[in-house]
Coordinates of C-alpha atoms in Angstrom, one line a residue:
X951 CA -54.7 -134.7 -154.1
X952 CA -53.9 -138.3 -153.9
X953 CA -52.2 -140.1 -156.7
X954 CA -54.6 -142.0 -159.0
X955 CA -53.8 -145.7 -158.7
X956 CA -53.1 -147.8 -161.8
X957 CA -55.8 -150.0 -163.2
X958 CA -55.1 -153.8 -163.5
X959 CA -55.2 -153.5 -167.3
X960 CA -52.4 -150.9 -167.4
X961 CA -50.3 -152.9 -164.9
X962 CA -50.8 -156.1 -166.8
X963 CA -50.0 -154.5 -170.2
X964 CA -46.7 -153.1 -168.9
X965 CA -45.7 -156.5 -167.4
X966 CA -46.7 -158.4 -170.5
X967 CA -44.7 -156.1 -172.8
X968 CA -41.6 -156.4 -170.6
X969 CA -42.0 -160.2 -170.6
X970 CA -41.9 -160.1 -174.4
X971 CA -38.9 -157.8 -174.4
X972 CA -40.8 -154.6 -175.3
X973 CA -41.4 -151.2 -173.7
X974 CA -44.4 -148.9 -174.1
X975 CA -42.2 -146.1 -175.5
X976 CA -40.5 -148.3 -178.1
X977 CA -37.1 -148.2 -176.3
X978 CA -34.6 -150.9 -175.6
X979 CA -34.1 -152.2 -172.1
X980 CA -30.8 -150.3 -171.7
X981 CA -31.7 -147.2 -173.8
X982 CA -31.9 -143.7 -172.2
X983 CA -34.4 -141.1 -173.3
X984 CA -33.3 -137.9 -175.1
X985 CA -31.4 -135.5 -172.9
X986 CA -31.5 -131.7 -173.5
X987 CA -29.5 -129.2 -171.4
X988 CA -30.1 -125.5 -171.7
X989 CA -28.9 -122.5 -169.7
X990 CA -30.6 -119.2 -168.7
X991 CA -29.4 -115.7 -169.1
X992 CA -27.5 -115.8 -165.8
X993 CA -24.7 -118.0 -164.8
X994 CA -25.7 -121.1 -162.8
X995 CA -29.3 -121.3 -164.2
X996 CA -29.9 -124.6 -166.0
X997 CA -32.8 -126.8 -167.2
X998 CA -32.6 -130.4 -168.1
X999 CA -35.2 -132.4 -170.0
X1000 CA -35.0 -136.2 -169.8
X1001 CA -37.8 -137.3 -172.1
X1002 CA -40.8 -135.4 -170.7
X1003 CA -39.2 -135.0 -167.3
X1004 CA -38.1 -131.4 -166.8
X1005 CA -36.0 -130.0 -163.9
X1006 CA -34.7 -126.5 -163.2
X1007 CA -31.5 -125.9 -161.1
X1008 CA -30.4 -122.5 -159.9
X1009 CA -27.1 -121.8 -158.1
X1010 CA -26.6 -118.7 -156.0
X1011 CA -23.8 -117.6 -153.6
X1012 CA -23.3 -115.5 -150.5
X1013 CA -20.4 -114.7 -148.1
X1014 CA -20.7 -116.4 -144.7
X1015 CA -18.5 -117.5 -141.9
X1016 CA -16.8 -120.9 -142.2
X1017 CA -17.2 -123.8 -139.9
X1018 CA -14.9 -123.9 -136.9
X1019 CA -13.7 -127.4 -137.8
X1020 CA -12.8 -126.4 -141.4
X1021 CA -12.0 -122.7 -141.4
X1022 CA -10.5 -122.6 -144.9
X1023 CA -13.3 -124.4 -146.8
X1024 CA -16.5 -123.0 -148.3
X1025 CA -20.0 -124.4 -147.9
X1026 CA -22.5 -125.9 -150.3
X1027 CA -26.2 -126.7 -149.7
X1028 CA -28.7 -128.4 -151.9
X1029 CA -32.5 -128.3 -151.6
X1030 CA -35.2 -130.0 -153.7
X1031 CA -38.7 -128.5 -154.3
X1032 CA -41.8 -130.3 -155.6
X1033 CA -44.9 -128.5 -156.6
X1034 CA -48.3 -129.4 -158.0
X1035 CA -47.1 -128.1 -161.4
X1036 CA -44.9 -131.2 -161.7
X1037 CA -47.6 -133.7 -160.7
X1038 CA -51.1 -133.3 -159.3
X1039 CA -50.3 -135.4 -156.2
X1040 CA -47.4 -133.2 -155.1
X1041 CA -48.4 -130.7 -152.3
X1042 CA -46.6 -127.5 -151.3
X1043 CA -45.0 -127.4 -147.9
X1044 CA -45.3 -131.2 -147.3
X1045 CA -42.3 -133.5 -147.5
X1046 CA -42.7 -137.0 -148.8
X1047 CA -40.5 -140.0 -149.4
X1048 CA -39.6 -138.8 -152.9
X1049 CA -38.2 -135.5 -151.6
X1050 CA -36.1 -137.3 -149.0
X1051 CA -34.8 -139.8 -151.6
X1052 CA -33.8 -137.1 -154.1
X1053 CA -32.2 -135.1 -151.3
X1054 CA -30.2 -138.1 -150.3
X1055 CA -29.1 -138.8 -153.8
X1056 CA -27.8 -135.3 -154.4
X1057 CA -26.1 -135.0 -151.0
X1058 CA -24.2 -138.3 -151.5
X1059 CA -23.4 -137.7 -155.1
X1060 CA -22.3 -134.0 -154.9
X1061 CA -21.5 -133.0 -151.3
X1062 CA -20.1 -136.3 -149.9
X1063 CA -18.2 -137.2 -153.0
X1064 CA -16.3 -133.8 -152.7
X1065 CA -16.4 -133.2 -156.4
X1066 CA -16.1 -129.5 -155.8
X1067 CA -12.9 -127.8 -154.6
X1068 CA -14.3 -126.2 -151.4
X1069 CA -10.9 -124.7 -150.5
X1070 CA -11.1 -122.5 -153.6
X1071 CA -14.3 -120.9 -152.1
X1072 CA -12.3 -119.5 -149.2
X1073 CA -12.0 -115.7 -149.1
X1074 CA -10.3 -115.1 -145.8
X1075 CA -9.5 -118.1 -143.5
X1076 CA -11.6 -118.3 -140.3
X1077 CA -13.5 -115.2 -141.3
X1078 CA -15.3 -115.3 -144.6
X1079 CA -16.0 -118.0 -147.3
X1080 CA -18.4 -118.5 -150.2
X1081 CA -21.5 -120.6 -149.7
X1082 CA -23.1 -122.1 -152.8
X1083 CA -26.8 -122.8 -152.7
X1084 CA -28.4 -125.1 -155.3
X1085 CA -32.2 -125.0 -155.6
X1086 CA -33.6 -127.8 -157.6
X1087 CA -37.2 -127.4 -158.7
X1088 CA -39.1 -130.2 -160.5
X1089 CA -41.2 -128.7 -163.3
X1090 CA -42.6 -131.9 -164.8
X1091 CA -42.5 -135.4 -163.4
X1092 CA -42.4 -138.2 -166.0
X1093 CA -40.1 -140.7 -164.3
X1094 CA -36.5 -141.0 -163.2
X1095 CA -36.3 -137.7 -161.2
X1096 CA -33.0 -138.8 -159.6
X1097 CA -31.0 -138.7 -162.8
X1098 CA -32.6 -135.5 -164.0
X1099 CA -32.0 -133.7 -160.8
X1100 CA -28.4 -134.8 -160.6
X1101 CA -27.8 -133.7 -164.3
X1102 CA -29.3 -130.3 -163.6
X1103 CA -27.4 -129.7 -160.4
X1104 CA -24.0 -130.7 -161.8
X1105 CA -24.5 -128.7 -165.0
X1106 CA -25.6 -125.6 -163.0
X1107 CA -22.6 -125.9 -160.7
X1108 CA -20.1 -126.3 -163.5
X1109 CA -21.7 -123.4 -165.4
X1110 CA -21.8 -121.0 -162.3
X1111 CA -19.4 -118.1 -162.1
X1112 CA -19.1 -116.3 -158.8
X1113 CA -18.1 -112.6 -158.6
X1114 CA -14.5 -111.6 -157.9
X1115 CA -13.6 -110.1 -154.5
X1116 CA -10.9 -107.9 -153.0
X1117 CA -9.7 -108.1 -149.4
X1118 CA -8.6 -104.9 -147.8
X1119 CA -5.8 -104.6 -145.2
X1120 CA -8.3 -104.1 -142.4
X1121 CA -10.2 -107.3 -143.4
X1122 CA -13.0 -105.7 -145.3
X1123 CA -14.2 -107.7 -148.3
X1124 CA -15.3 -105.9 -151.5
X1125 CA -17.5 -107.8 -154.0
X1126 CA -17.1 -106.6 -157.5
X1127 CA -19.9 -106.7 -160.1
X1128 CA -19.7 -108.6 -163.3
X1129 CA -19.1 -105.4 -165.2
X1130 CA -16.2 -104.4 -163.1
X1131 CA -14.3 -107.7 -163.2
X1132 CA -14.7 -111.0 -164.9
X1133 CA -16.4 -113.6 -162.7
X1134 CA -14.6 -116.7 -161.5
X1135 CA -15.7 -120.1 -162.7
X1136 CA -16.4 -122.9 -160.2
X1137 CA -13.7 -125.6 -160.3
X1138 CA -15.1 -129.1 -160.3
X1139 CA -12.6 -131.9 -159.8
X1140 CA -14.8 -134.7 -161.1
X1141 CA -18.3 -134.8 -162.7
X1142 CA -20.6 -137.1 -160.7
X1143 CA -23.2 -139.0 -162.7
X1144 CA -26.3 -140.8 -161.4
X1145 CA -27.9 -143.7 -163.3
X1146 CA -31.1 -145.6 -162.3
X1147 CA -32.0 -149.2 -163.1
X1148 CA -35.5 -150.7 -162.5
X1149 CA -36.2 -154.3 -161.9
X1150 CA -39.3 -156.3 -162.7
X1151 CA -40.0 -159.8 -161.4
X1152 CA -42.0 -161.8 -164.0
X1153 CA -42.4 -165.5 -163.5
X1154 CA -39.5 -165.7 -161.1
X1155 CA -37.3 -164.0 -163.6
X1156 CA -35.7 -160.6 -163.1
X1157 CA -35.8 -158.1 -166.0
X1158 CA -33.6 -155.0 -165.8
X1159 CA -34.5 -151.7 -167.4
X1160 CA -32.6 -148.4 -167.6
X1161 CA -34.1 -144.9 -167.2
X1162 CA -37.7 -146.0 -166.1
X1163 CA -40.6 -143.8 -167.0
X1164 CA -43.4 -142.8 -164.7
X1165 CA -45.6 -145.7 -165.7
X1166 CA -42.7 -148.2 -165.3
X1167 CA -41.8 -146.8 -161.8
X1168 CA -45.3 -147.4 -160.6
X1169 CA -45.2 -151.1 -161.7
X1170 CA -41.6 -152.0 -160.9
X1171 CA -40.6 -154.2 -158.1
X1172 CA -37.4 -152.3 -157.1
X1173 CA -34.6 -150.1 -158.5
X1174 CA -30.9 -149.6 -158.1
X1175 CA -29.4 -146.0 -158.2
X1176 CA -25.7 -145.9 -158.9
X1177 CA -23.7 -142.7 -158.5
X1178 CA -20.2 -142.7 -160.0
X1179 CA -17.7 -140.6 -161.9
X1180 CA -15.9 -141.2 -165.2
X1181 CA -12.7 -142.2 -163.3
X1182 CA -14.3 -145.4 -162.1
X1183 CA -15.1 -144.3 -158.6
X1184 CA -18.5 -145.2 -157.1
X1185 CA -19.8 -142.3 -155.1
X1186 CA -23.1 -143.7 -153.9
X1187 CA -25.4 -146.6 -154.3
X1188 CA -29.0 -146.8 -153.2
X1189 CA -31.3 -149.8 -153.5
X1190 CA -34.9 -148.9 -152.6
X1191 CA -37.3 -151.8 -153.2
X1192 CA -38.2 -155.3 -152.1
X1193 CA -36.3 -157.3 -154.7
X1194 CA -33.4 -159.6 -153.7
X1195 CA -30.7 -159.3 -156.3
X1196 CA -27.7 -161.5 -156.9
X1197 CA -24.2 -160.3 -157.1
X1198 CA -24.0 -161.0 -160.8
X1199 CA -27.0 -158.7 -161.5
X1200 CA -25.5 -155.8 -159.5
X1201 CA -22.2 -156.1 -161.2
X1202 CA -23.9 -156.0 -164.6
X1203 CA -25.6 -152.7 -163.6
X1204 CA -22.3 -151.2 -162.4
X1205 CA -20.4 -152.2 -165.6
X1206 CA -23.1 -150.7 -167.7
X1207 CA -23.1 -147.6 -165.6
X1208 CA -19.3 -147.1 -166.1
X1209 CA -19.8 -147.3 -169.8
X1210 CA -22.6 -144.7 -169.7
X1211 CA -20.9 -142.3 -167.2
X1212 CA -18.1 -141.2 -169.4
X1213 CA -20.5 -140.2 -172.2
X1214 CA -22.7 -138.3 -169.8
X1215 CA -19.8 -136.4 -168.2
X1216 CA -18.4 -135.5 -171.6
X1217 CA -21.8 -134.2 -172.7
X1218 CA -22.1 -132.0 -169.7
X1219 CA -18.6 -130.6 -170.1
X1220 CA -19.2 -129.9 -173.8
X1221 CA -22.5 -128.1 -173.4
X1222 CA -21.2 -125.9 -170.6
X1223 CA -18.0 -125.0 -172.4
X1224 CA -19.9 -124.1 -175.6
X1225 CA -22.3 -121.8 -173.7
X1226 CA -19.4 -120.1 -171.8
X1227 CA -17.5 -119.5 -175.1
X1228 CA -20.6 -117.9 -176.6
X1229 CA -20.8 -115.5 -173.7
X1230 CA -17.1 -114.6 -174.0
X1231 CA -17.5 -113.9 -177.7
X1232 CA -20.2 -111.3 -176.7
X1233 CA -23.1 -113.3 -178.0
X1234 CA -26.2 -112.4 -176.0
X1235 CA -27.6 -115.5 -174.3
X1236 CA -31.1 -116.3 -175.4
X1237 CA -32.1 -117.9 -172.1
X1238 CA -34.9 -120.5 -172.1
X1239 CA -36.7 -119.3 -175.2
X1240 CA -35.1 -122.2 -177.2
X1241 CA -36.9 -124.6 -174.9
X1242 CA -40.4 -123.1 -175.3
X1243 CA -41.7 -124.7 -178.5
X1244 CA -45.1 -123.1 -178.1
X1245 CA -43.8 -119.6 -177.6
X1246 CA -44.7 -117.2 -180.5
X1247 CA -41.5 -115.3 -180.2
X1248 CA -39.5 -118.5 -180.6
X1249 CA -41.4 -119.5 -183.7
X1250 CA -41.0 -116.0 -185.2
X1251 CA -37.3 -116.2 -184.5
X1252 CA -37.0 -119.5 -186.3
X1253 CA -38.8 -118.1 -189.3
X1254 CA -36.4 -115.2 -189.4
X1255 CA -33.5 -117.6 -189.2
X1256 CA -34.8 -119.6 -192.1
X1257 CA -35.3 -116.5 -194.2
X1258 CA -31.7 -115.3 -193.5
X1259 CA -30.1 -118.7 -194.1
X1260 CA -29.0 -120.1 -197.4
X1261 CA -32.3 -122.1 -197.6
X1262 CA -33.8 -118.9 -199.0
X1263 CA -31.7 -119.4 -202.2
X1264 CA -33.2 -122.8 -202.9
X1265 CA -36.8 -121.3 -203.2
X1266 CA -35.8 -118.1 -205.1
X1267 CA -35.5 -119.0 -208.8
X1268 CA -33.5 -116.6 -211.1
X1269 CA -35.0 -115.0 -214.2
X1270 CA -33.0 -116.7 -216.9
X1271 CA -33.8 -120.2 -215.7
X1272 CA -37.4 -119.0 -215.5
X1273 CA -37.5 -118.1 -219.2
X1274 CA -35.8 -121.3 -220.1
X1275 CA -38.4 -123.3 -218.1
X1276 CA -41.2 -121.3 -219.7
X1277 CA -40.0 -122.0 -223.2
X1278 CA -39.6 -125.7 -222.3
X1279 CA -43.2 -125.6 -221.0
X1280 CA -44.5 -124.1 -224.2
X1281 CA -42.7 -126.6 -226.3
X1282 CA -44.1 -129.4 -224.3
X1283 CA -47.6 -128.0 -224.6
X1284 CA -47.2 -127.7 -228.4
X1285 CA -46.0 -131.3 -228.6
X1286 CA -48.9 -132.5 -226.5
X1287 CA -51.4 -130.7 -228.7
X1288 CA -49.8 -132.2 -231.9
X1289 CA -50.0 -135.6 -230.3
X1290 CA -53.7 -135.1 -229.5
X1291 CA -54.5 -134.1 -233.1
X1292 CA -52.6 -137.1 -234.5
X1293 CA -54.5 -139.4 -232.1
X1294 CA -57.9 -137.9 -233.3
X1295 CA -56.9 -138.4 -236.9
X1296 CA -55.9 -141.9 -236.4
X1297 CA -59.2 -142.6 -234.6
X1298 CA -61.1 -141.3 -237.6
X1299 CA -59.1 -143.3 -240.1
X1300 CA -59.4 -146.5 -238.1
X1301 CA -63.3 -146.2 -237.6
X1302 CA -65.4 -148.1 -240.3
X1303 CA -67.1 -146.1 -243.2
X1304 CA -70.5 -147.6 -242.7
X1305 CA -70.8 -146.2 -239.2
X1306 CA -69.9 -142.7 -240.6
X1307 CA -72.2 -142.9 -243.6
X1308 CA -75.3 -144.2 -241.8
X1309 CA -76.1 -141.0 -239.9
X1310 CA -75.5 -139.1 -243.2
X1311 CA -78.1 -141.2 -245.1
X1312 CA -80.6 -140.8 -242.3
X1313 CA -80.2 -137.1 -242.3
X1314 CA -80.7 -137.0 -246.1
X1315 CA -83.9 -139.0 -245.8
X1316 CA -85.2 -136.7 -243.2
X1317 CA -84.4 -133.7 -245.3
X1318 CA -86.2 -135.1 -248.4
X1319 CA -89.3 -136.2 -246.5
X1320 CA -89.5 -132.8 -244.9
X1321 CA -89.3 -131.1 -248.3
X1322 CA -92.1 -133.4 -249.9
X1323 CA -94.5 -132.7 -247.0
X1324 CA -93.9 -129.0 -247.4
X1325 CA -94.7 -129.2 -251.1
X1326 CA -97.9 -131.1 -250.5
X1327 CA -99.1 -128.5 -248.0
X1328 CA -98.3 -125.7 -250.3
X1329 CA -100.2 -127.4 -253.2
X1330 CA -103.3 -128.0 -250.9
X1331 CA -103.3 -124.3 -250.0
X1332 CA -103.1 -123.2 -253.6
X1333 CA -106.0 -125.4 -254.7
X1334 CA -108.1 -124.1 -251.9
X1335 CA -107.5 -120.6 -252.9
X1336 CA -108.3 -121.4 -256.6
X1337 CA -111.6 -122.9 -255.6
X1338 CA -112.6 -119.8 -253.7

């Protein structure tokens, strides 16, 4: 299925908003969407949500033979998968420019930057080493897949723990399970961060945005992808697009990226360390249930937590205050009744006497006339009887 092109109204509305300093999602030009990182039940399974963009990364390992040129270093491979679940125009088994771009970003930012200590993956030199495989799957495409895939891959690698091994005298390698021995964490020298900047040419003026959405990516003139680490080292830089930028604009992007990279690296390290500490304290990992807002079990779990928390005490009222409140309510009701009676009496006193007496006089007249007529009828009946 081909991607549905944007209408001229949508394109013009995005450009007009950017020209006035606005974005369609009410963000600032250099504001990033909300980032959420969660881990599965196994080590090395991680999902990252960047706004509505969702990416899953899974790290696995196996024992292989090393390269002849580097016999004491392990291996790492990264692959990106796009499916129609992420976007209708993605097709299974067909590569496109987006897959090649994401693959290039991850290879440069993770593999070529040598952020991992590959020598620590060696089991027996020239015979057996660990090979780490990172599978990145895009679950929902809502813009800026490069940053989301990089965050998921780095967090999954830092969270991954490989099993411990024992090398026998004859060269045999024994892999121990997680129950037999504690797994070994993956050592990462530096945390690589990827940041994307989009550029819009409006009336010969270049506007720069950070973390573009899907709609903005389809309208932008070009973008700059900067890969760096918190130590101030640029690991990669890609510039796909047809916009000619000046040196000053590129330097502004790099300076802003340095200020954002440290916060992103600290966030990844903090989230990973917290999850590892929970696992060491024998807290059973909940997996991805916390990410599923529509899951009935997650909602039931939240309700149970609310019942067990101290919030329950705010809604439960003790008996003694209940009696006090009831007495106060009764007193207030009595006071209100007395006030209503006093108001009625005051209305009767303030009303004129004529208006009160007038209906009484009319009623008296009516009663007298009714009595006279009755007497006349009775007299007539009596006289008629006498005549007979």
